[in-house]
Coordinates of C-alpha atoms in Angstrom, one line a residue:
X454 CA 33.3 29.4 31.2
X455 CA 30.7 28.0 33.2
X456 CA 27.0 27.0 32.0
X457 CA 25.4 29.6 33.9
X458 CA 27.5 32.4 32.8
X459 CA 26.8 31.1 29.1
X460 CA 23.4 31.3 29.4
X461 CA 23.7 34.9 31.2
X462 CA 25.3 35.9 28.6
X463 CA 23.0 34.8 25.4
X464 CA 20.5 36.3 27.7
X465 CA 22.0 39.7 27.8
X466 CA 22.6 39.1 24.1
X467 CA 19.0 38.8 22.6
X468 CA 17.9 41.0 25.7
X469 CA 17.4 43.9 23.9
X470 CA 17.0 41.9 20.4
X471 CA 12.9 41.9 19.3
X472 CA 11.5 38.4 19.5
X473 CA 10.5 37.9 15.1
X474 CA 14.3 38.5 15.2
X475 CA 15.0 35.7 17.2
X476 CA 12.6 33.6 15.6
X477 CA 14.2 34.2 12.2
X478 CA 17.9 33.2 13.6
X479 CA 16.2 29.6 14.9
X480 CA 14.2 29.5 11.2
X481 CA 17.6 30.6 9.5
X482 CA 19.9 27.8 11.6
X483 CA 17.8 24.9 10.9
X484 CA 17.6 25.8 7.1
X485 CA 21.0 26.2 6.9
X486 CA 22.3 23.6 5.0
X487 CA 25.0 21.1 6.9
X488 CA 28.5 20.4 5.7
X489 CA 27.2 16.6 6.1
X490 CA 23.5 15.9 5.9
X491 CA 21.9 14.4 9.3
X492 CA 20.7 11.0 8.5
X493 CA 17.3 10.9 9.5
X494 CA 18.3 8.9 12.8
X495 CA 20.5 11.3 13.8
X496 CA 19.8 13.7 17.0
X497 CA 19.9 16.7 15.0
X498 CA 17.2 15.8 12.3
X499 CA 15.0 14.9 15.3
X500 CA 15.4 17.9 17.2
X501 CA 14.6 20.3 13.5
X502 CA 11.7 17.9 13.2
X503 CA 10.5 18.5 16.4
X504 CA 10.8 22.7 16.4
X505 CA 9.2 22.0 13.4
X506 CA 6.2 20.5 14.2
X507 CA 6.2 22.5 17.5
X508 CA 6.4 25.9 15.6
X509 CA 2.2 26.3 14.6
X510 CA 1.9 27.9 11.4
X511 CA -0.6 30.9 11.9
X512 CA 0.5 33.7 11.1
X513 CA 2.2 34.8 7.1
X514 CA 5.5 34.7 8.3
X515 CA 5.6 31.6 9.9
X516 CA 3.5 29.5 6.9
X517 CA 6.1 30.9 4.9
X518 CA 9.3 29.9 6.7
X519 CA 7.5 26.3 6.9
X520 CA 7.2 25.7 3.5
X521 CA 10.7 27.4 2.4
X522 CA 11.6 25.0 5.1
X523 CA 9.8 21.6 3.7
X524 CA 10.7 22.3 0.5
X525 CA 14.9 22.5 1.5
X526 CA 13.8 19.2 2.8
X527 CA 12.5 17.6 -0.3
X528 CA 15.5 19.2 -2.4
X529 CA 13.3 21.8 -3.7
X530 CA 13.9 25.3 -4.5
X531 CA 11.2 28.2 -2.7
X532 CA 10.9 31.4 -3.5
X533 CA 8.1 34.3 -2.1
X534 CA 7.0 36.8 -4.6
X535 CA 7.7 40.8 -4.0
X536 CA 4.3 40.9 -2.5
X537 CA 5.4 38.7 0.2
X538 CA 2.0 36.6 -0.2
X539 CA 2.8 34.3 -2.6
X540 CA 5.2 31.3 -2.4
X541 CA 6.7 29.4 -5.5
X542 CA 7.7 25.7 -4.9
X543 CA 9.9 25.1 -8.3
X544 CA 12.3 22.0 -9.8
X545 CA 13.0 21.8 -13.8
X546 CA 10.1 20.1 -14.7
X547 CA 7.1 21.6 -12.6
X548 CA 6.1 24.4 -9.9
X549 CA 3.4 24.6 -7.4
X550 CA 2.1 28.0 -6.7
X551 CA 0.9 28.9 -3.1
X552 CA -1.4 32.0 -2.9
X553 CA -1.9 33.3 1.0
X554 CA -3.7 35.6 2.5
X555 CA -2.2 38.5 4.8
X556 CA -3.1 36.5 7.9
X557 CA -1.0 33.4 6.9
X558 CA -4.3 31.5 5.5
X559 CA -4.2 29.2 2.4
X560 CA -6.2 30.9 -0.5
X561 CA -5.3 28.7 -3.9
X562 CA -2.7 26.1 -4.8
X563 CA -1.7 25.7 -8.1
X564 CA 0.4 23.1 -10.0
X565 CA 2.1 23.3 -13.7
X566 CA 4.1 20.7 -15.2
X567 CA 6.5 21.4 -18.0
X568 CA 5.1 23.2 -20.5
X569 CA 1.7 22.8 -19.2
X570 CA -1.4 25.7 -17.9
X571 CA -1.8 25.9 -14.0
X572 CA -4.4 24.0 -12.7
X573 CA -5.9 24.1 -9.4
X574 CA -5.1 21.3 -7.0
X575 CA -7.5 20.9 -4.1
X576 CA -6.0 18.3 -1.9
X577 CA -3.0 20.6 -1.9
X578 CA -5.0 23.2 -0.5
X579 CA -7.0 20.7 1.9
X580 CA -3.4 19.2 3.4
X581 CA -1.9 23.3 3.8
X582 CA -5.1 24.7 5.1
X583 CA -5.4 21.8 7.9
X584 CA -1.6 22.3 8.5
X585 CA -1.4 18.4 7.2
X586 CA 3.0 19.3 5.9
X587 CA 3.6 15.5 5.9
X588 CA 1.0 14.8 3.5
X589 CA 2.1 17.8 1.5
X590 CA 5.7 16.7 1.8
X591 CA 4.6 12.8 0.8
X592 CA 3.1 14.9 -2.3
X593 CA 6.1 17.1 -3.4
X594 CA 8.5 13.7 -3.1
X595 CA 6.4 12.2 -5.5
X596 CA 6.2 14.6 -7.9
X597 CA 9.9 14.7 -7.7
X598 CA 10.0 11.3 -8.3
X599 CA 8.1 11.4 -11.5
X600 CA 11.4 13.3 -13.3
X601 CA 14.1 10.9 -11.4
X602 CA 14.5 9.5 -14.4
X603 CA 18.2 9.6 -16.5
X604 CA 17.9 11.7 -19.1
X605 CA 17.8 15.7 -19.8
X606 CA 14.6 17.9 -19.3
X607 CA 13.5 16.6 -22.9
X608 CA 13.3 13.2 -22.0
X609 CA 11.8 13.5 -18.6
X610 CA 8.9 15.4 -20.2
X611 CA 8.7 12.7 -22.3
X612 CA 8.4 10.4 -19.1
X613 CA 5.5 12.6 -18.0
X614 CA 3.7 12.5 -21.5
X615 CA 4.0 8.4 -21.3
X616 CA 2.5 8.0 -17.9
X617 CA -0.6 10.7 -18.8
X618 CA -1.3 8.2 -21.9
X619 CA -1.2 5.3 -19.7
X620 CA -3.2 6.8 -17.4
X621 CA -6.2 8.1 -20.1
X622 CA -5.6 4.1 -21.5
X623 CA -6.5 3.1 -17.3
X624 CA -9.5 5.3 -17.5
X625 CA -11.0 4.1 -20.7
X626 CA -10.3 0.8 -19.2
X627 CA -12.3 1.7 -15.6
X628 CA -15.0 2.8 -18.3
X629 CA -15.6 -0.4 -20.5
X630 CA -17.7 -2.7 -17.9
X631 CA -18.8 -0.1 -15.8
X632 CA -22.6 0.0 -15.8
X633 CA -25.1 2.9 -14.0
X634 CA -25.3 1.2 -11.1
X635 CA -22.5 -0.6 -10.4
X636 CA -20.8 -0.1 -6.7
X637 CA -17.5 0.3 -5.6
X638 CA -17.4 -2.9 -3.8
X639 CA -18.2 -4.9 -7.4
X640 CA -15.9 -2.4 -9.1
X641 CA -12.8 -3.9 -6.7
X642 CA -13.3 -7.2 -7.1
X643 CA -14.2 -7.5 -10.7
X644 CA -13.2 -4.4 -12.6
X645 CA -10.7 -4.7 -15.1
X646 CA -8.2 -2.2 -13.5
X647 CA -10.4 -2.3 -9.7
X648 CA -11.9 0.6 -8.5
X649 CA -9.9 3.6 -10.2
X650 CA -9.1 7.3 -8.5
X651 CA -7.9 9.2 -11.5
X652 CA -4.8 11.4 -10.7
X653 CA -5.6 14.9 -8.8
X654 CA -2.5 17.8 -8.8
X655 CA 0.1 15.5 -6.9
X656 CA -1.7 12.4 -5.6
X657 CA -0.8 9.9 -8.2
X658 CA -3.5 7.2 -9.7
X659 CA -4.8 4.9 -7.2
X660 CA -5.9 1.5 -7.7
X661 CA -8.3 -0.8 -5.0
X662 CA -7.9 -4.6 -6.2
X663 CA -8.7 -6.5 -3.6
X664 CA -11.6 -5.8 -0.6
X665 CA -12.2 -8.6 2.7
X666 CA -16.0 -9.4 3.5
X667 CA -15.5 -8.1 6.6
X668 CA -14.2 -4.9 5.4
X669 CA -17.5 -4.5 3.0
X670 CA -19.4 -5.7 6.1
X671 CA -17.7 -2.9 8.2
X672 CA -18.7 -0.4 5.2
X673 CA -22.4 -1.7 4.9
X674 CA -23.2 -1.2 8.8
X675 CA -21.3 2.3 8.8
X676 CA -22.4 4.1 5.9
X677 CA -20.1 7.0 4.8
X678 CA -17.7 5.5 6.3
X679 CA -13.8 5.4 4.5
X680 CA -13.4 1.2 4.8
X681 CA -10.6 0.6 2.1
X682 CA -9.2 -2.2 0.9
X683 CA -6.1 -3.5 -0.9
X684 CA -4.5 -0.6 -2.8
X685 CA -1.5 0.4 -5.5
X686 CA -0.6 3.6 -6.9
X687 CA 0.6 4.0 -11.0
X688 CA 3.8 6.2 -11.8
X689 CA 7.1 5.8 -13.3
X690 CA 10.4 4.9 -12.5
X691 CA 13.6 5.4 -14.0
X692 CA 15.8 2.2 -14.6
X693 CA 19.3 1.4 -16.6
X694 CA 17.4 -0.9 -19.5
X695 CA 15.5 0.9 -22.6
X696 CA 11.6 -0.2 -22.6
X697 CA 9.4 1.2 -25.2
X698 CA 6.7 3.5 -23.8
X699 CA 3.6 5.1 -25.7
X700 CA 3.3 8.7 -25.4
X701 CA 0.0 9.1 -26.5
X702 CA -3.1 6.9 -25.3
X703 CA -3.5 3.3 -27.3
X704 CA -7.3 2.6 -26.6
X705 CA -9.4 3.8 -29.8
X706 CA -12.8 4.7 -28.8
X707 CA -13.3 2.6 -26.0
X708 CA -13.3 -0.3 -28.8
X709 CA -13.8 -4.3 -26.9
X710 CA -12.0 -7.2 -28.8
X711 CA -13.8 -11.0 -29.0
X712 CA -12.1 -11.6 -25.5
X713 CA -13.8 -8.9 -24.3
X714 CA -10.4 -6.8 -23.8
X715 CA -9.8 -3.9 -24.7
X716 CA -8.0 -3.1 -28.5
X717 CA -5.2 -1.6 -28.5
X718 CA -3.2 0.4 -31.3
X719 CA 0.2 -1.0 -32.1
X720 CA 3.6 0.5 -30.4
X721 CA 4.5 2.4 -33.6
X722 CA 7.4 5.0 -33.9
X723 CA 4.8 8.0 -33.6
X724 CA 3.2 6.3 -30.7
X725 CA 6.1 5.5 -28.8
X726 CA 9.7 5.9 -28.0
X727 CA 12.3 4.0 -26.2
X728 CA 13.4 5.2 -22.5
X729 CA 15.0 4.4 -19.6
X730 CA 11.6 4.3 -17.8
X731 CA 9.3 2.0 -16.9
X732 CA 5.7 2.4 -15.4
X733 CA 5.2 1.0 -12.0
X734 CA 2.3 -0.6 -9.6
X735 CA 3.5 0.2 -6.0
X736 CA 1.9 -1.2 -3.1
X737 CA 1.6 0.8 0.2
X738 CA 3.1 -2.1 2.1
X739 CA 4.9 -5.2 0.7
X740 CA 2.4 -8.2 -0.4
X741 CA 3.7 -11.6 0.3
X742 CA 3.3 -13.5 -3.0
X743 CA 4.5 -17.5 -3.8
X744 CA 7.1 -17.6 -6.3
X745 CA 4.3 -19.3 -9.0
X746 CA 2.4 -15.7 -8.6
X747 CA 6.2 -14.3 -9.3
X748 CA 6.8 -16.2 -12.4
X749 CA 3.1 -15.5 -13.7
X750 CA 3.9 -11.9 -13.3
X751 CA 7.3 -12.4 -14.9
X752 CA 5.6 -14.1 -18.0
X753 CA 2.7 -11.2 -18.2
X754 CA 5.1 -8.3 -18.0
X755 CA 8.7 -10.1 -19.0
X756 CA 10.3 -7.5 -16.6
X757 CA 9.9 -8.7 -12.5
X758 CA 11.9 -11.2 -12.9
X759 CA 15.1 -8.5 -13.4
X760 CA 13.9 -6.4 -10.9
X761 CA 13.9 -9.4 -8.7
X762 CA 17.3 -10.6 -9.7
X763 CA 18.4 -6.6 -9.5
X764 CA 17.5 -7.0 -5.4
X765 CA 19.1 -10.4 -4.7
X766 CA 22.3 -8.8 -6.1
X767 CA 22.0 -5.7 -3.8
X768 CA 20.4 -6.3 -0.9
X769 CA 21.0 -10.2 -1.1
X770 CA 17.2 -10.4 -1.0
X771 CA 16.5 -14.4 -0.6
X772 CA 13.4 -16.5 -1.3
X773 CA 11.6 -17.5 2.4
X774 CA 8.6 -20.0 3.5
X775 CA 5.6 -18.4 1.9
X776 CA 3.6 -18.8 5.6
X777 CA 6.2 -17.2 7.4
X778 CA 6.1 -14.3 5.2
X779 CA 2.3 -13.9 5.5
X780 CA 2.4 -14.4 9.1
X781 CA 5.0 -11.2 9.5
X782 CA 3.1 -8.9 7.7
X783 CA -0.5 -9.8 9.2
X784 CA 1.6 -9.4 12.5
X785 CA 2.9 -6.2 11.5
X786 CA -0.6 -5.5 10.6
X787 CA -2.4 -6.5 13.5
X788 CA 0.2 -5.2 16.1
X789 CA 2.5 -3.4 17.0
X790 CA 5.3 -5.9 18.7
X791 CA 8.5 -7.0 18.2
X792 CA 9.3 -9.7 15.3
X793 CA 12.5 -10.7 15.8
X794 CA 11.4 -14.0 17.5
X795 CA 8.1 -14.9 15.1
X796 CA 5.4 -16.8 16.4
X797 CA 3.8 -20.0 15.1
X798 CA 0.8 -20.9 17.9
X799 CA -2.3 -18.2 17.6
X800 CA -5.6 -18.0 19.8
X801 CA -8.2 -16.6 18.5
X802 CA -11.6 -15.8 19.9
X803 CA -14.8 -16.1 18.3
X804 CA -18.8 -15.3 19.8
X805 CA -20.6 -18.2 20.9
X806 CA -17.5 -20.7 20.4
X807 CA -14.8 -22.5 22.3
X808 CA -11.3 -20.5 21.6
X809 CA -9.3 -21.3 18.8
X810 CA -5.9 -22.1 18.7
X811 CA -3.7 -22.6 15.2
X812 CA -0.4 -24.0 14.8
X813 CA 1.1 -22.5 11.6
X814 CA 3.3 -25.0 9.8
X815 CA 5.4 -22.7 7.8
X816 CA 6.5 -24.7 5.5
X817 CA 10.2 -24.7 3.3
X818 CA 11.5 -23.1 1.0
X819 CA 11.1 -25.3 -1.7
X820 CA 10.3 -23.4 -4.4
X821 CA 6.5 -24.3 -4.6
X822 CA 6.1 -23.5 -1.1
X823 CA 8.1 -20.6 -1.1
X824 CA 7.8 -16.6 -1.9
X825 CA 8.9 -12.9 -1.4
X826 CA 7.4 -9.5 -0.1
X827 CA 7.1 -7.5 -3.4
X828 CA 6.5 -3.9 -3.2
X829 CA 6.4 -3.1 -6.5
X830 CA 5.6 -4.4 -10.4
X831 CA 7.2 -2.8 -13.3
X832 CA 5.4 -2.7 -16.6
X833 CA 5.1 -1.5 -19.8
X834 CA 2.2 -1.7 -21.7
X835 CA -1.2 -0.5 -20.2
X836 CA -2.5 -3.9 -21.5
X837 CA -0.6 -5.8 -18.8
X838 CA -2.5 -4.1 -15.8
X839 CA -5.7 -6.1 -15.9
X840 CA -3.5 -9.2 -15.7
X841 CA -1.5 -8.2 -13.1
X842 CA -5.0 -7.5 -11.1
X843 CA -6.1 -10.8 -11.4
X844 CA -2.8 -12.4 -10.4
X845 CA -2.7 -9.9 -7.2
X846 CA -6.4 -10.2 -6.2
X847 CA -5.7 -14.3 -6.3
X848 CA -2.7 -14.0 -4.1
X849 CA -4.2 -11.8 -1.5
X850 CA -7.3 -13.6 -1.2
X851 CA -4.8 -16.1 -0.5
X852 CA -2.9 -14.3 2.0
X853 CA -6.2 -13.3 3.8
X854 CA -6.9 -16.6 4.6
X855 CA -4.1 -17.5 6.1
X856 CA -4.3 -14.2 8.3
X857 CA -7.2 -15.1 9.5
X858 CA -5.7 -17.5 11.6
X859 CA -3.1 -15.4 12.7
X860 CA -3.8 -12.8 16.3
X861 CA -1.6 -10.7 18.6
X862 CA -2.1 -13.4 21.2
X863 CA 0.3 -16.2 21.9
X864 CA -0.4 -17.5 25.4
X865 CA -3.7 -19.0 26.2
X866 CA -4.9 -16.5 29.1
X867 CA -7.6 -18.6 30.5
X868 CA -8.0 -22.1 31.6
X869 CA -11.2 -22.1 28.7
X870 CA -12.0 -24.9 26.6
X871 CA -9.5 -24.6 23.8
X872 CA -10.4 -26.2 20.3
X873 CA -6.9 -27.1 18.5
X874 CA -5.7 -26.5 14.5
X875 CA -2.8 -27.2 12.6
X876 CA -2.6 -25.2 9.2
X877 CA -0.1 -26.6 6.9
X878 CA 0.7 -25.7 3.7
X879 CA 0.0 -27.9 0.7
X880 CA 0.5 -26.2 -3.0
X881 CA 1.3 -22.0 -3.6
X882 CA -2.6 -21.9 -3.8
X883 CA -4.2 -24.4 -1.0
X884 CA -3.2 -25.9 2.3
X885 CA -4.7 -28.2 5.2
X886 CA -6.7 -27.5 8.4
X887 CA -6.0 -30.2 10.8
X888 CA -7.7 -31.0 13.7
X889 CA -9.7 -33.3 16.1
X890 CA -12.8 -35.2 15.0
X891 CA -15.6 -34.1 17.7
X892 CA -17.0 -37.3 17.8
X893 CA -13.9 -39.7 17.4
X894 CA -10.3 -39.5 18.4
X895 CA -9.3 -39.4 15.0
X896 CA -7.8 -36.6 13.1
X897 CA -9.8 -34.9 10.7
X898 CA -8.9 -32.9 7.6
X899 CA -10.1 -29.7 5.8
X900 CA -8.3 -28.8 2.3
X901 CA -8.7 -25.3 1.1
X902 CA -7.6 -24.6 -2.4
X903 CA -8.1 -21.0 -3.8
X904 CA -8.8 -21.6 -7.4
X905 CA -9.5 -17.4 -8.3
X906 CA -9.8 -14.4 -6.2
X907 CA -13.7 -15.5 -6.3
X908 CA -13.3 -19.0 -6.6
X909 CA -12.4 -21.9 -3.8
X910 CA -12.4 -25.6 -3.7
X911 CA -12.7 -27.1 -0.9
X912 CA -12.5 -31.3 0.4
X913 CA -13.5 -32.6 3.7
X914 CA -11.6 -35.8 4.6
X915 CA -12.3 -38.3 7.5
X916 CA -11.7 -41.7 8.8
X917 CA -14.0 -44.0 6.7
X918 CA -15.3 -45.3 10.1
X919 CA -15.8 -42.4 11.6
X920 CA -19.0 -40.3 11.7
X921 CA -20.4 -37.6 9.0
X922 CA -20.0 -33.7 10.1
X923 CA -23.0 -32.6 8.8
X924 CA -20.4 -30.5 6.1
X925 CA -20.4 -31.0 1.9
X926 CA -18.3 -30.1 0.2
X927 CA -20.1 -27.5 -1.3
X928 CA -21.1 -25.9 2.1
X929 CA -17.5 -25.4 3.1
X930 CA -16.4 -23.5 0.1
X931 CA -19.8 -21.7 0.1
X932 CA -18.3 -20.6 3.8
X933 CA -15.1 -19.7 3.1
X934 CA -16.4 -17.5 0.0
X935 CA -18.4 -16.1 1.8
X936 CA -16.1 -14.8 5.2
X937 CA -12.9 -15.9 4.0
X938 CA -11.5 -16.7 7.7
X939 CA -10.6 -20.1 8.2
X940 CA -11.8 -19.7 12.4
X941 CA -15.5 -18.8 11.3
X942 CA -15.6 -21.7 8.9
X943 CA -14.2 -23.6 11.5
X944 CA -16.9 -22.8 14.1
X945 CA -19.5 -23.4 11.2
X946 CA -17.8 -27.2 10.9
X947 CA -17.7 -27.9 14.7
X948 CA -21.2 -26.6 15.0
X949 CA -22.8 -28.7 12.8
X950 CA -20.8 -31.7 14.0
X951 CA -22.3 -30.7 17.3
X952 CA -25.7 -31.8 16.1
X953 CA -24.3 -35.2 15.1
X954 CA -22.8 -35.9 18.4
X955 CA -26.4 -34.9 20.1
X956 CA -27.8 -37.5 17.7
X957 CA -25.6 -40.1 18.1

């Protein structure tokens, strides 16, 4: 048969058919489950992704046959109630409750764990009333994820009840050095567990560690405006090892120890239990960290180290060059080009400056020069978290550094004065800025050495013969502290020199 008579004939067909029916066939095909699943690559999945998101949700019907729809999707089950305005979004451990009105508009959502009241979840609402489904999707995967734990339903409600504790212990913490006028930006960089966004419905716990001056300069000139900085969410994870877990919260009445820490009850037999759980810090895209940063982490939480060695045996996951590591993801970060053939020469352009160009000696992979994109930390004891903060905040202070040097432009453009750089990496926590004196054809030498997350050394080295840049010690790791961009410190060097070589 020919493709014209085909299509006369499914025509004719669904001629006389009303068009809802039709509509319901193309809902009912692409819910129908497959003998084998699409992979999400596959022509299929994209062409039920794209009726999807074609298909605008206005009317009762249709917001209905979306979310029956998503939540197939998510390996949910969905069920509408007798009144048809009501949809119930149900596993075996929780339910979300979706209350419409007749003309297909979001009224109330409500969420219930195991065992648990219904409460009210707003951002639910917020994502379904703006027709935001891949935020509510993102939201109902997590939520599964919290039960993917082995174990029956009595267990993974047990799971639940351990990460609520550690979450009330993560709050009391937030609370402990938190003063009436403290702002967020102090609360990043120097609160014990960062800037904390308790848990709402299905967004888990979110931690900001780690903020850039520029970002809090981009926040001060646009007030109101969302400038975030480094972030990790808290949940749990299932694994094959027991850890012990408390199932109720450990900090007593907000009490401090002599360290200034807070106490924490023992891990007693009511307190806790033993499961194949652990809780988790999960980054929203890999952080680069040296393999001294690994082991600290290893030694704070005695469990990255197996997760690490867990990876190598399945995905053959292999320690890199540090730099090279840092310089992928800032390039990932900064644009959106290809990485199979990684660059090492970057220009940058500053105001009121000749252009910059930095060499990027990537170093080996010796093990103090080398490192690995982790996306995740594993822990099990609230008491670890403020550690781990300090350890992260370090290393991406770090990392920002070294992306400062690092743009989406390889090829000078221009015939412009260039200024020339060679960063090369020295320990896990400092390296060398190479480059020209102004003055003198010698080289001249800049080492950086990040002592904290708020603390940086820094040592100017010349020819003895040659002349003075105008730049202690001091003023250099006053600069970098301040901007933390090794181009704007630059230009601070090079400018002052410039009123040395007018003197002389």
């Amino acid at each position: 048969i020919s493709t014209n008579d085909l299509m006369e004939q499914l025509r004719f067909k669904y001629r006389q058919k009303p068009w809802t029916e039709t509509l319901k066939l193309v809902h009912f095909c692409m819910d129908k489950p497959l003998r084998q699943p699409a992979s999400p690559d596959s022509p299929l999945h994209s062409c039920m992704e794209k009726i999807q998101r074609t298909l605008n949700a206005r009317s009762l019907f249709s917001v209905m046959n979306r979310l029956e729809s998503l939540s197939k999707q998510k390996g949910l089950n969905a069920y509408v109630s007798p009144s048809g305005t009501t949809c119930y979004i149900t596993s075996n451990m929780f339910y979300i409750e979706i209350q419409l009105e007749k003309d297909g508009r979001v009224m109330n959502v409500k969420l219930a764990h195991l065992g648990e009241t219904p409460v009210v979840c707003d951002d639910l609402v917020q994502h379904l009333r703006m027709n935001n489904y891949d935020a509510f999707g993102k939201i109902l995967e997590d939520l599964s994820h919290l039960y993917q734990t082995p174990g029956n339903s009595e267990m993974k409600a047990k799971t639940y009840l351990a990460l609520e504790a550690l979450e009330k212990d993560l709050y009391s913490m937030s609370l402990l050095d938190r003063a009436q006028d403290v702002n967020r930006v102090t609360e990043v960089l120097h609160g014990k567990v960062g800037h904390l966004v308790p848990r709402t419905g299905g967004t888990p716990v979110n931690i900001e560690f780690y903020i850039s001056p520029y970002q809090v300069l981009e926040a001060e000139l646009n007030p109101g405006s969302q400038v975030c900085g480094t972030q990790a969410v808290v949940t749990v994870e299932g694994t094959d090892t027991l850890h012990k877990l408390p199932l109720s919260p450990l900090i007593l009445d907000s009490q401090v120890g002599e360290d200034g820490n807070p106490a924490f009850l023992p891990l007693s037999d009511e307190l806790s239990t033993e499961m194949s759980a652990f809780f988790v810090l999960k980054f929203h895209q890999p952080i680069p960290m040296s393999s001294s940063s690994i082991e600290e982490i290893q030694r704070l939480t005695g469990m990255l180290g197996l997760v690490l060695r867990l990876r190598i045996q399945i995905t053959g996951l292999k320690l890199a060059p540090l730099f090279e590591l840092i310089v992928q993801s800032a390039l990932k970060e900064k644009c959106s080009e290809d990485l199979s053939t990684p660059e090492s020469c970057f220009f940058v352009s500053l105001p009121d400056c000749p252009k910059h160009c930095y060499f990027i000696n990537k170093g080996s992979e010796k093990t103090d020069l080398a490192g690995a994109l982790v996306s995740k930390i594993p822990f099990s004891h609230p008491k670890c978290v403020p550690g781990l903060l300090e350890i992260l905040r370090h290393q991406v202070a770090f990392n920002s550094l070294i992306s400062s040097c690092v743009s989406e432009k390889h090829v000078n453009e221009d015939d412009s004065e260039v200024l020339y750089f060679e960063v090369v990496p020295h320990k896990s926590t400092s390296f060398s800025v190479f480059f020209l004196h102004p003055v003198k054809d010698n080289f001249a030498c800049v080492v950086i050495d990040v002592i904290t997350s708020r603390e940086v050394q820094c040592c100017l080295h010349l020819h003895p013969q040659d002349p003075r840049l105008n730049s202690s010690d001091d003023f250099i790791a006053r600069a970098v502290e301040r901007c933390m961009s090794v181009p704007v410190v630059m230009r601070a060097i090079f400018r002052r020199a410039a009123k040395v070589k007018a003197d002389t």
